[in-house]
Short mmCIF file of C-alpha atoms and ligand atoms in Angstrom, two decimals:
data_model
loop_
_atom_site.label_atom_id
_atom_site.label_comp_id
_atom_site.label_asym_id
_atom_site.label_seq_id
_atom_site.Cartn_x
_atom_site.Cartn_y
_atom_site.Cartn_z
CA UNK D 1 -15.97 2.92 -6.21
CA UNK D 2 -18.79 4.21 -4.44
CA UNK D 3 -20.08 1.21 -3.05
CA UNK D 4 -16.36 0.73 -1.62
CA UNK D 5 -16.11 4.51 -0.09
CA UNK D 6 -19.35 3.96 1.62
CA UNK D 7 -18.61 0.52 3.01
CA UNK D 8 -15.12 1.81 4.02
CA UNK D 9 -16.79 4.50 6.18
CA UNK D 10 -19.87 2.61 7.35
CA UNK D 11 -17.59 0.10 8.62
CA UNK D 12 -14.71 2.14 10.07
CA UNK D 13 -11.79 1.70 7.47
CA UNK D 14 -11.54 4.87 6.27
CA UNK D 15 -13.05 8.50 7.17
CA UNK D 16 -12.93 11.97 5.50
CA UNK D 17 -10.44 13.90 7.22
CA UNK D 18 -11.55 16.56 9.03
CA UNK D 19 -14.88 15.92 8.11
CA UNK D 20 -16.76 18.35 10.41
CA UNK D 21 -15.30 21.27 8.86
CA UNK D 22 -16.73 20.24 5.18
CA UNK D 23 -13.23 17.56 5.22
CA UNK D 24 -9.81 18.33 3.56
CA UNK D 25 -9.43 17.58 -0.18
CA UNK D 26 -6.33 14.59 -0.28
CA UNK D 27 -6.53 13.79 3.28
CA UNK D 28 -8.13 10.53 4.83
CA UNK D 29 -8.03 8.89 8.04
CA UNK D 30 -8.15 5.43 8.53
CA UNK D 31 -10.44 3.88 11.51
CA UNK D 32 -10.34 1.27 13.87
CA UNK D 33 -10.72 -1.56 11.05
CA UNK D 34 -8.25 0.34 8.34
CA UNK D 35 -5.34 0.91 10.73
CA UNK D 36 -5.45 -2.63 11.33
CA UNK D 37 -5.35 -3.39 7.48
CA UNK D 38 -2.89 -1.10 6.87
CA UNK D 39 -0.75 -2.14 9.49
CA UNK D 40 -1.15 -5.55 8.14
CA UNK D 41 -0.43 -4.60 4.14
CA UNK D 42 2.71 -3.14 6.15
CA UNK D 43 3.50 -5.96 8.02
CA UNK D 44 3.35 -8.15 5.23
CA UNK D 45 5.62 -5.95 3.00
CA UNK D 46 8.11 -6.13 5.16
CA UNK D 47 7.96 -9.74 6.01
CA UNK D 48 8.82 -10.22 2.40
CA UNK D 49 11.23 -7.79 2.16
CA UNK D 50 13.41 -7.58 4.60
CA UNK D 51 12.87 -11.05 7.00
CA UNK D 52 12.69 -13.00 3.77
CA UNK D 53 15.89 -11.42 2.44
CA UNK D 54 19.19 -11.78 4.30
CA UNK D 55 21.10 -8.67 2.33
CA UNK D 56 17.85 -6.76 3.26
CA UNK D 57 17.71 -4.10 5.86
CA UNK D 58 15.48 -1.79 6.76
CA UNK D 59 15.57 2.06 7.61
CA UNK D 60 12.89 4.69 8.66
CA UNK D 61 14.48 8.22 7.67
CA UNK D 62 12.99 11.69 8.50
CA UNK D 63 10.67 12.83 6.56
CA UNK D 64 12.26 16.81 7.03
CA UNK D 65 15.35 16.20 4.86
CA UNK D 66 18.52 18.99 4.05
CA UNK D 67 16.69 21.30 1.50
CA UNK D 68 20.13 20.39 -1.13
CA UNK D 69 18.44 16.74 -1.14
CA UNK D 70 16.05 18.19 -3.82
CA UNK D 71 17.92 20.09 -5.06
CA UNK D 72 20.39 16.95 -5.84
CA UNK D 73 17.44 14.61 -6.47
CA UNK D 74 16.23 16.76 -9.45
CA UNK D 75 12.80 17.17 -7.40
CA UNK D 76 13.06 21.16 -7.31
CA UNK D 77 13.65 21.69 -10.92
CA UNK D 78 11.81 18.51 -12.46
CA UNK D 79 9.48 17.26 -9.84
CA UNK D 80 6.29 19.16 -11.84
CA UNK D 81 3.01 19.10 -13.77
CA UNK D 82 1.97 20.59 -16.38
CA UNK D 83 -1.35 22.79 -15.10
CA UNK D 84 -4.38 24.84 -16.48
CA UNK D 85 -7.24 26.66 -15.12
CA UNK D 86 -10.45 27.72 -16.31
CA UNK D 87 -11.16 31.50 -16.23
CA UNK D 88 -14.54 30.98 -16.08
CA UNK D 89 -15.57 27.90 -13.20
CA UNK D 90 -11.74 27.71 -11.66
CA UNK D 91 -11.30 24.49 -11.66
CA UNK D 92 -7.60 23.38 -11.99
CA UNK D 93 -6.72 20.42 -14.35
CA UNK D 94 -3.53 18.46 -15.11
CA UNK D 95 -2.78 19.33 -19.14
CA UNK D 96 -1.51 15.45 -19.51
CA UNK D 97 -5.30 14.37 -18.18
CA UNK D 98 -7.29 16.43 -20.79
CA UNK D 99 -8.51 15.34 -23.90
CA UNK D 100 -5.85 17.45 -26.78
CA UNK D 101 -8.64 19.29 -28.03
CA UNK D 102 -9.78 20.54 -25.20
CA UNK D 103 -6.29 21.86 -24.58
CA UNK D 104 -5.03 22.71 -28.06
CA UNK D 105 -8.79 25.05 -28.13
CA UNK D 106 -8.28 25.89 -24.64
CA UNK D 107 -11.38 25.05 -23.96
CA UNK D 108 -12.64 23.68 -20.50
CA UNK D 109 -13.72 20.23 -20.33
CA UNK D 110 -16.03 21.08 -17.56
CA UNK D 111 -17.76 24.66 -18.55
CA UNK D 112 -16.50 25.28 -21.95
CA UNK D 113 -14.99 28.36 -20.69
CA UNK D 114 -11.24 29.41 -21.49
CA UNK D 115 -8.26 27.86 -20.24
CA UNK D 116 -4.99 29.42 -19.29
CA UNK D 117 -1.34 28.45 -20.89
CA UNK D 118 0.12 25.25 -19.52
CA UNK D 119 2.60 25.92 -16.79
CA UNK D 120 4.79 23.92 -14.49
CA UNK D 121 3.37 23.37 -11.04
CA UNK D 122 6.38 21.85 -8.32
CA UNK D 123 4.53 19.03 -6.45
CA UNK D 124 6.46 19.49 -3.42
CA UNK D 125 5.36 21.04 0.02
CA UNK D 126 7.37 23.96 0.93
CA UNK D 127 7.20 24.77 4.32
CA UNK D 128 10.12 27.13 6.60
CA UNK D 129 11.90 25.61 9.36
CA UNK D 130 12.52 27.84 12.60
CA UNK D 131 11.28 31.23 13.14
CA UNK D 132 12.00 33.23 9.91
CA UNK D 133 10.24 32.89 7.31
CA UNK D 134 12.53 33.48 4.50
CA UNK D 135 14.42 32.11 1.76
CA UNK D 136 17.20 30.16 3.77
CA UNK D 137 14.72 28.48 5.82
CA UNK D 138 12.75 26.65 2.97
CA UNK D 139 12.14 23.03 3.72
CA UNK D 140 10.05 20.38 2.19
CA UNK D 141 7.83 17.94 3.35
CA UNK D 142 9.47 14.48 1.12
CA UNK D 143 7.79 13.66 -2.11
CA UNK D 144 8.96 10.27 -1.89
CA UNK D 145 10.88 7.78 0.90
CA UNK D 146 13.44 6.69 -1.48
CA UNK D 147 16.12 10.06 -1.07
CA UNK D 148 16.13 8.94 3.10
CA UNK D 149 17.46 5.31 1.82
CA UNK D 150 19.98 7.16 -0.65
CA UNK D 151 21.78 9.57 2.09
CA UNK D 152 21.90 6.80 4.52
CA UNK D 153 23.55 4.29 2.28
CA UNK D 154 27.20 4.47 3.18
CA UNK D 155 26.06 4.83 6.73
CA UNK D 156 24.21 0.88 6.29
CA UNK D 157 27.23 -0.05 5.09
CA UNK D 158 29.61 0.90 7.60
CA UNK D 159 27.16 -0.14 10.37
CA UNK D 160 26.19 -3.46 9.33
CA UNK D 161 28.65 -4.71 6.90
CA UNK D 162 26.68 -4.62 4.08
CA UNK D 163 28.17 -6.20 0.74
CA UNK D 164 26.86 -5.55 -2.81
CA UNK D 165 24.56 -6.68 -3.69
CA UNK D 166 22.32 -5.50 -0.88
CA UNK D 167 19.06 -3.66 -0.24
CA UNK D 168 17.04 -0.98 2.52
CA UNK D 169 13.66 -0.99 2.82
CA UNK D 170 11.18 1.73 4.17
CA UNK D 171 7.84 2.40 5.09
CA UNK D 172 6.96 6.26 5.85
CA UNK D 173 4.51 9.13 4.54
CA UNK D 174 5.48 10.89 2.05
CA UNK D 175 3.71 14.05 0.23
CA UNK D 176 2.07 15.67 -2.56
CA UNK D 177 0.66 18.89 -3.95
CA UNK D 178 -1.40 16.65 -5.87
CA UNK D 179 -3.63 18.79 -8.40
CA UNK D 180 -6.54 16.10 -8.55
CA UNK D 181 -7.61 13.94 -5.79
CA UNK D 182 -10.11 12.27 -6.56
CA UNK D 183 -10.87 8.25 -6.91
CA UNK D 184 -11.35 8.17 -2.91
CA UNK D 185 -7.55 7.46 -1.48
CA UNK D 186 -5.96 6.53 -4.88
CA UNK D 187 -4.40 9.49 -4.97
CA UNK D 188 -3.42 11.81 -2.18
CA UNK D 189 -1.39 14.94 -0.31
CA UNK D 190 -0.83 13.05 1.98
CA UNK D 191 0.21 8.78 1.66
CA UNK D 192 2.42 6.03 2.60
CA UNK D 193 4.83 4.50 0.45
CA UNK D 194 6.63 1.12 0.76
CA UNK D 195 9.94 1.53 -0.99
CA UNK D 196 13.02 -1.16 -1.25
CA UNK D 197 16.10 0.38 -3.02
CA UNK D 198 18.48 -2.25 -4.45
CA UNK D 199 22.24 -1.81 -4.42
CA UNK D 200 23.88 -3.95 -7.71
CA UNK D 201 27.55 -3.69 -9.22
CA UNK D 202 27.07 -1.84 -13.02
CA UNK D 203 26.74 -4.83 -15.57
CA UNK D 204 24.82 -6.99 -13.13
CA UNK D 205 21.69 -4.25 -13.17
CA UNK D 206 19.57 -6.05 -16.00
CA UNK D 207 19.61 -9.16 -14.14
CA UNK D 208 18.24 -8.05 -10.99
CA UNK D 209 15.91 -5.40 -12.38
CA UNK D 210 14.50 -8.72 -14.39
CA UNK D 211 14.62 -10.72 -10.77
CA UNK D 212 13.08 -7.83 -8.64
CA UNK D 213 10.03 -7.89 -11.24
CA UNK D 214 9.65 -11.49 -10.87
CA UNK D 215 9.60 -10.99 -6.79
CA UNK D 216 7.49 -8.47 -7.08
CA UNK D 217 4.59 -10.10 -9.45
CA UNK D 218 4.80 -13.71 -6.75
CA UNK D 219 4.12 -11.15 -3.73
CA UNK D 220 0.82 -10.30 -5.25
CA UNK D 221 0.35 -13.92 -6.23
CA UNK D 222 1.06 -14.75 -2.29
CA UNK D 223 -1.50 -12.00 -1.22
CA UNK D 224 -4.27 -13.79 -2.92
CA UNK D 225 -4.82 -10.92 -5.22
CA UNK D 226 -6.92 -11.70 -8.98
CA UNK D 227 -3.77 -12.27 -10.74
CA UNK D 228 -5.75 -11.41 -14.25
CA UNK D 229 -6.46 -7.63 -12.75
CA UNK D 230 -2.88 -6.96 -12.86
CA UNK D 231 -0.56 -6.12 -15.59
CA UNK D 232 3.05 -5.06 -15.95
CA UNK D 233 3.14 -1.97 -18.24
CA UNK D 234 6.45 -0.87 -19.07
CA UNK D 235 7.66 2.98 -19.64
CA UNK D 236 8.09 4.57 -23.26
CA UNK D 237 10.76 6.45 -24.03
CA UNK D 238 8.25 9.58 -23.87
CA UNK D 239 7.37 7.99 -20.14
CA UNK D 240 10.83 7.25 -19.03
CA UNK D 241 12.01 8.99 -16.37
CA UNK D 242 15.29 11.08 -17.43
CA UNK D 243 17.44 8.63 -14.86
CA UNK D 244 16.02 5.47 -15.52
CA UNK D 245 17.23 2.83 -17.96
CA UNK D 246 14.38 0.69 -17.74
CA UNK D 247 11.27 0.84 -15.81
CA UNK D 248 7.83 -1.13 -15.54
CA UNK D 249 5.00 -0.06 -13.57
CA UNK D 250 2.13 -3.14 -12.26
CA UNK D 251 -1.12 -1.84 -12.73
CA UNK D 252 -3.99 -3.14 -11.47
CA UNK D 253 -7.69 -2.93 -12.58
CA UNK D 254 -9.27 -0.55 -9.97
CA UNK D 255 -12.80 0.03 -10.76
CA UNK D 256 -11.82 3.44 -12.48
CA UNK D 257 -9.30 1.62 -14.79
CA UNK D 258 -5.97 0.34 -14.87
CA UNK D 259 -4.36 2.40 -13.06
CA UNK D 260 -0.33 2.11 -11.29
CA UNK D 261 0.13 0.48 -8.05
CA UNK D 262 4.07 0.22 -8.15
CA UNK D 263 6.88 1.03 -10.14
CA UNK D 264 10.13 -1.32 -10.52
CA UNK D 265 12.90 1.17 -11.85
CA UNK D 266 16.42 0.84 -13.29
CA UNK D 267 17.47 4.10 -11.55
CA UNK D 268 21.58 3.59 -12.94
CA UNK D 269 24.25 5.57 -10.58
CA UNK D 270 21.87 8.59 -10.69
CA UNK D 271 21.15 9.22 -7.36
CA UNK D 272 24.13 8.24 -5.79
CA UNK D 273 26.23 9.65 -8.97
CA UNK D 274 24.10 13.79 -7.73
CA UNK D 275 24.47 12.77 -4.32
CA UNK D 276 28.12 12.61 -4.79
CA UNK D 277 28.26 15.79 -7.05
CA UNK D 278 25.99 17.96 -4.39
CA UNK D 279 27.29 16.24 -1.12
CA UNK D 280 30.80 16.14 -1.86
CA UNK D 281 31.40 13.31 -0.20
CA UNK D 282 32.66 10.17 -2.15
CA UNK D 283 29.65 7.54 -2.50
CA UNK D 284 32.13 4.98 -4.15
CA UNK D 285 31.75 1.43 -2.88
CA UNK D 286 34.30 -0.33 -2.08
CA UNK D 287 34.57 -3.48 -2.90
CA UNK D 288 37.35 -5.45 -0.60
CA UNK D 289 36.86 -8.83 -1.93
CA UNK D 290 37.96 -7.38 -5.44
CA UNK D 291 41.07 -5.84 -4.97
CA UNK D 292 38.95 -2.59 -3.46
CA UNK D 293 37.70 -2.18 -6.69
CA UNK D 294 35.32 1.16 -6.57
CA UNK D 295 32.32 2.15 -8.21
CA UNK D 296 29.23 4.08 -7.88
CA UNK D 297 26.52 1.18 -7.47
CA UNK D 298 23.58 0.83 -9.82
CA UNK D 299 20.49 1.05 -7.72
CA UNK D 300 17.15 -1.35 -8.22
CA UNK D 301 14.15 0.42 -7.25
CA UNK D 302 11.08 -1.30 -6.09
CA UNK D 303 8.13 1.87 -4.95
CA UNK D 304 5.02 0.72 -3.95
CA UNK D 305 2.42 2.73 -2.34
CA UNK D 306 1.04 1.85 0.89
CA UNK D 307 -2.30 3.45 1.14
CA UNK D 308 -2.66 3.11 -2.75
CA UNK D 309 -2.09 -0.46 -1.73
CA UNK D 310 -4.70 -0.88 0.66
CA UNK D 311 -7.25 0.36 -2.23
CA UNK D 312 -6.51 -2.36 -4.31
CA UNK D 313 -6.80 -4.77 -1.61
CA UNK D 314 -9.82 -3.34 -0.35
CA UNK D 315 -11.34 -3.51 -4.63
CA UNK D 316 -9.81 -6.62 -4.80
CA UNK D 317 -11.23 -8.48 -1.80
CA UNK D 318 -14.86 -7.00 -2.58
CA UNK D 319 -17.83 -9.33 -3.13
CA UNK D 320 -21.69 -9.42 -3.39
CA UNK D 321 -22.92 -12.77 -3.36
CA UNK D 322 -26.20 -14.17 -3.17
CA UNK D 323 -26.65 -16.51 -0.38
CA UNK D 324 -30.32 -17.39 -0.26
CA UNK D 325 -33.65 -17.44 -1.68
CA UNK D 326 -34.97 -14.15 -3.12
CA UNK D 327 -36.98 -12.80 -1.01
CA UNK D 328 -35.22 -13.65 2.31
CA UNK D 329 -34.04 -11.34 4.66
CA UNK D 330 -30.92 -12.12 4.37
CA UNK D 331 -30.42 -13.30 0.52
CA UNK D 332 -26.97 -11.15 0.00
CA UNK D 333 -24.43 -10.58 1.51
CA UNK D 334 -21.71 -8.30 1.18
CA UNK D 335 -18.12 -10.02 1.70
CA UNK D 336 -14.75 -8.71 1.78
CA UNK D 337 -12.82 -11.86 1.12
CA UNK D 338 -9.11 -10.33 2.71
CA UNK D 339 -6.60 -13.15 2.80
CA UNK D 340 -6.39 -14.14 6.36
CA UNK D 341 -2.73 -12.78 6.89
CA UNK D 342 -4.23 -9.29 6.19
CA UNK D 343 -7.44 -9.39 7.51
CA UNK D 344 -8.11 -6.55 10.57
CA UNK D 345 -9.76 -9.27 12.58
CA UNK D 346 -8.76 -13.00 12.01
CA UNK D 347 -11.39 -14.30 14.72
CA UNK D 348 -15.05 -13.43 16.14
CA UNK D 349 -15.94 -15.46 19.24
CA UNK D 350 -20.05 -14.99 18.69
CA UNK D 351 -22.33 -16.75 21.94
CA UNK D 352 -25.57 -17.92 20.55
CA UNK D 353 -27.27 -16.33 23.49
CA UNK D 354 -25.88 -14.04 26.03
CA UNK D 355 -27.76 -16.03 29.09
CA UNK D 356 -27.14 -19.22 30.39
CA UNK D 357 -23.09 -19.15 30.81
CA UNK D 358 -22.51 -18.52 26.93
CA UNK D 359 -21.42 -15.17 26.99
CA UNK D 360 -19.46 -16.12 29.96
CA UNK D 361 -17.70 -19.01 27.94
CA UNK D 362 -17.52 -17.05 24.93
CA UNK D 363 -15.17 -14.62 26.23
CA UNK D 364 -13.24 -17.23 28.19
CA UNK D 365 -12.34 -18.28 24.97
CA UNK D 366 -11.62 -15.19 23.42
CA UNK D 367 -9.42 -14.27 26.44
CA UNK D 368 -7.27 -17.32 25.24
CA UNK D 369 -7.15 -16.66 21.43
CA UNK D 370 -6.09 -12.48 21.71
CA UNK D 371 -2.56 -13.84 22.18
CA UNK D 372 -2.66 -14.90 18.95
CA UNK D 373 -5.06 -13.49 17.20
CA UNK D 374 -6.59 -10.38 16.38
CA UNK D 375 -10.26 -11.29 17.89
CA UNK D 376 -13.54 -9.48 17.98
CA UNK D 377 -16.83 -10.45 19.79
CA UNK D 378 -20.10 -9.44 19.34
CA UNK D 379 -23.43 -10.75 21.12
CA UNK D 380 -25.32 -8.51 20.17
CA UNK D 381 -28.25 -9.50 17.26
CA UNK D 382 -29.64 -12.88 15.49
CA UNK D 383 -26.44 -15.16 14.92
CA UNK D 384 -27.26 -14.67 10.69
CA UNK D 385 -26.78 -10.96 11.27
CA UNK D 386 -23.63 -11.11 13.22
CA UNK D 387 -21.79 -13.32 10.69
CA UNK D 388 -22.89 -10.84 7.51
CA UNK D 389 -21.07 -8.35 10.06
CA UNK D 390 -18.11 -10.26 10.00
CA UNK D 391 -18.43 -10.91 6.36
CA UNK D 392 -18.17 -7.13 5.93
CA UNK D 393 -15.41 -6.40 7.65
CA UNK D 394 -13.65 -9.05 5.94
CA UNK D 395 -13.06 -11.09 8.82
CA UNK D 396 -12.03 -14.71 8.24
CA UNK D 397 -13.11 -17.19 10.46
CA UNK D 398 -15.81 -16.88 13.60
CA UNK D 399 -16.37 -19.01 16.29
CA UNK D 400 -19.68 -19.94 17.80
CA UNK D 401 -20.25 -21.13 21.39
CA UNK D 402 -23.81 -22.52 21.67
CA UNK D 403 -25.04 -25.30 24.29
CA UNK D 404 -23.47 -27.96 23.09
CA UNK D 405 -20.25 -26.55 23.64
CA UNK D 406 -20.89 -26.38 27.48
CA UNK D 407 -21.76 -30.22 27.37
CA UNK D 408 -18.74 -31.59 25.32
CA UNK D 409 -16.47 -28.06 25.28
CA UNK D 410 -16.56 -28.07 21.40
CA UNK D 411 -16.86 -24.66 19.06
CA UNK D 412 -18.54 -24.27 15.68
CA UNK D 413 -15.99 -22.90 13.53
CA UNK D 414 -17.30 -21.15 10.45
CA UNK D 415 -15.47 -20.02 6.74
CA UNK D 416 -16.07 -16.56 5.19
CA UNK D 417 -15.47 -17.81 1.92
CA UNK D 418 -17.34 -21.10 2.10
CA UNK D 419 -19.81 -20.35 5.07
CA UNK D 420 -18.70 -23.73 5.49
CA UNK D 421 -18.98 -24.96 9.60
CA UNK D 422 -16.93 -27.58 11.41
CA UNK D 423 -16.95 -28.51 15.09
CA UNK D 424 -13.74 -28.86 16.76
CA UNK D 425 -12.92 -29.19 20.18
CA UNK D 426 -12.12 -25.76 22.03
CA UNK D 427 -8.34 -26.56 23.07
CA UNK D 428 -7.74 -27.18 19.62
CA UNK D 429 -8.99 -23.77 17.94
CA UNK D 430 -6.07 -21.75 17.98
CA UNK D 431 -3.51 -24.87 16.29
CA UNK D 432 -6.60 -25.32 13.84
CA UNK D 433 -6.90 -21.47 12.64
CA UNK D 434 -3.26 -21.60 12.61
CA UNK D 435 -3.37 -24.28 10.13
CA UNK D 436 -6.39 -23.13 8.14
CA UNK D 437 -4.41 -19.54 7.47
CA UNK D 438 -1.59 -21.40 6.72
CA UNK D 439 -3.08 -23.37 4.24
CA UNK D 440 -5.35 -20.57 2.90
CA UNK D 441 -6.09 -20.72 -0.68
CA UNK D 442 -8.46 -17.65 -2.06
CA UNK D 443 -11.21 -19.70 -4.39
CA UNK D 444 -13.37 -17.12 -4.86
P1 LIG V 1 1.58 8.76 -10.64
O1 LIG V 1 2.04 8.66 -12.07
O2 LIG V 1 0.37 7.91 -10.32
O3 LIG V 1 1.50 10.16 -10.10
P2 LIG V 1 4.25 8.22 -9.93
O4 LIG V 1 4.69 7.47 -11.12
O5 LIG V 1 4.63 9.63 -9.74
O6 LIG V 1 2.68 8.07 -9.75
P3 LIG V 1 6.05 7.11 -8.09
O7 LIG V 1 6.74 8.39 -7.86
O8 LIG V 1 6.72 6.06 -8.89
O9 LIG V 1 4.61 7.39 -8.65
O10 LIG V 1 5.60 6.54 -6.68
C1 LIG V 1 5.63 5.18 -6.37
C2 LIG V 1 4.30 4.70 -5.84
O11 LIG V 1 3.82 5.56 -4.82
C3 LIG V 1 3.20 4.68 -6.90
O12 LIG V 1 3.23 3.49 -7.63
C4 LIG V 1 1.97 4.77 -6.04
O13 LIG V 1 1.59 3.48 -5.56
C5 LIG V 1 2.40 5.61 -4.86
N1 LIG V 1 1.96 7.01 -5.03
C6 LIG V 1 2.57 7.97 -5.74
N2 LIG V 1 1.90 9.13 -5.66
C7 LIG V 1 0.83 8.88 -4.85
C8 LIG V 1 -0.25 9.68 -4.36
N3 LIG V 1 -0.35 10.96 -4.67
N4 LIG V 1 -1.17 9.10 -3.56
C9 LIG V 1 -1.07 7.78 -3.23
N5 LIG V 1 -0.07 6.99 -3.65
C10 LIG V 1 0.87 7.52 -4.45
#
């Protein structure tokens, strides 16, 4: 992990936030390169979620929500952890992350000092809204997306004609009191969360909790991602959410563990069952091509996180691979080996030399591929340097304009993965990365 935190800053992916006041603990910011992945793992989600899908919609709620929302949700009375101190050093732990007999001695796994009793800690930011500060004007920042999709529901339905079964997706922030923060952006105040909520008639719930868990494992498959670091791990009844009828979590190998990346949930009527109760406004479907049969749907829950996504790609896609004789300059390199659909830049246009019309040429080129592509170009630097660069930041393919290509106007095209290099003739690069992402197949 810290091989990946330092290459993620080096490289501009991911910074400390506010990192020249000593940073802020659960708070990152992502750089030039990891708003472009992120964007990406986003842009992907959706893809698959809502273009691929024709019952799919999507939705992007506020994240200030009516304080009875949490109220209704169960977050202000069950959203909690269990939490001890240590008299003695201060440091705060989670009771369910401490080995029993450090807590049944109360005994601190750090100092050895004493502990305090367990108590219940509420996750949730409390903030006020408007210029009192007092009871009535308590409002929380949203633990999670999925309560935005929930209030909106009859609203998607009378707007767009929605029929069951039917889902909404969202992408937004959502936040955290989170007591421990560390494992770099695994866990966080402040993250994004990718979350598809699926609308079923009662009855028909098994079968589409069993088919969203299927979709779910082929989008990882798609992404490219080592299909042997992930596993499904489904809830005990001690794990089980008090709501949920069935739910399995993927976990994926980070370098810390296995650890969750998203949870597929058989949620029941719950949440629209309180929202009904605490609204008072009836959340009933109707369903007209059944005699307007009515029912409180069954709701499908697919939550993945966003950020906690992009760590996994980010672990996933990292490499060190030897390259050349011992000895050599240049006898690793260091490879991030992104599938090409997620990658921050698909193409580097890189001039051999910067004299003699290259450069010149060289961002001619360029000029033409930035409608399609996300492109970078650097000139700067012996050629083997510039592609390790590239390797770095994950980028897939590079181009390289050298004398020949004035003569007979073709490119050197060269692999990450491979470091394999092709000539083809400049007018066709763009249909030929086209095809090569298209055809992309992760090997290594
Ligand atoms: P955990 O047990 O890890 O606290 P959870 O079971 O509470 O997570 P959910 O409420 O199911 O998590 O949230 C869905 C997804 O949102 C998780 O699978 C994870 O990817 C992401 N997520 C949840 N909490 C955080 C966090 N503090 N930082 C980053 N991502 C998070």
């Amino acid at each position: 992990m810290e091989k990946i935190t330092s290459l993620a800053k080096r490289r501009g992916f991911v910074y400390q936030s506010s990192e020249i006041y000593g940073g802020q603990n659960g708070a990152w910011d992502y750089g030039p390169l990891g708003v472009e992945l992120k964007n990406r793992i986003a842009g992907a989600w959706w893809k698959e979620m809502t273009r691929l899908h024709d019952n799919i919609v999507g939705l992007d709620a506020a994240i200030l929500m009516h304080p009875r929302t949490w109220e209704a949700s169960g977050h202000v009375e069950n959203f909690t952890d269990p939490l001890v101190d240590c008299k003695k050093c201060k440091s705060r732990f989670r009771a369910d992350q401490i080995p029993q007999e450090n807590l049944t001695a109360k005994k601190c796994p750090d100092c050895g000092g004493e502990l305090t009793d367990t108590r219940k800690f509420n996750l949730m930011f409390k903030t006020h809204i408007g210029p009192a500060e007092d009871t009535a004007s308590i409002i929380y920042l949203r633990p999670e997306t999925a309560q935005g999709i929930y209030v909106n529901y009859k609203n998607i339905i009378q707007s767009n004609r929605m029929k069951i079964p039917f889902g909404i997706a969202q992408i937004g922030k959502a936040f955290r009191n989170e007591i421990v923060t560390k494992n770099f952006i695994f866990r966080t105040c402040e993250f994004e969360q990718m979350e598809m909520q699926y609308f079923v008639k009662p009855g028909t719930d098994e079968e589409w909790f069993a088919e969203w868990r299927k979709q779910r494992w082929a989008y990882y498959e798609k992404l490219g991602i080592k299909m042997d670091h992930l596993r499904w791990h489904q809830h005990g009844p001690d794990e089980l959410a008090h709501y949920a009828k069935d739910a399995y979590d993927i976990e994926y190998l980070f370098p810390m563990g296995w650890r969750e990346l998203e949870g597929v949930h058989n949620r029941t009527d719950y949440d629209l069952g309180r929202h009904t109760q605490f609204s008072g406004k009836d959340l009933q479907y109707i369903d007209q091509d059944n005699n307007n049969e009515r029912y409180i749907p069954y709701i499908i829950e697919t939550s993945a996180g966003l950020t906690r996504n992009l760590l996994m790609i980010f672990c996933d896609a990292y490499d060190e691979e030897q390259v050349a004789e011992k000895g050599n300059d240049d006898d690793w390199r260091t490879v991030l080996r992104f599938h090409p659909d997620l990658a921050p830049v698909t193409v580097a246009i890189l001039p051999l030399m910067k004299k003699d019309g290259l450069a010149e040429l060289a961002q001619d080129i360029r000029a033409e591929l930035k409608e399609d592509y996300a492109t970078d170009y650097d000139q700067a630097g012996a050629i083997g340097r510039r592609y390790r660069r590239q390797d770095e930041a994950g980028t897939p393919f590079c181009v390289t304009v050298d004398y020949q290509s004035k003569e007979d106007g073709t490119v050197t095209l060269r692999f990450r993965d491979s470091m394999e290099q092709v000539r083809v003739p400049k007018a066709e690069l763009s249909a030929r990365i086209r095809q090569e992402i298209k055809a992309y197949k992760r090997t290594k």
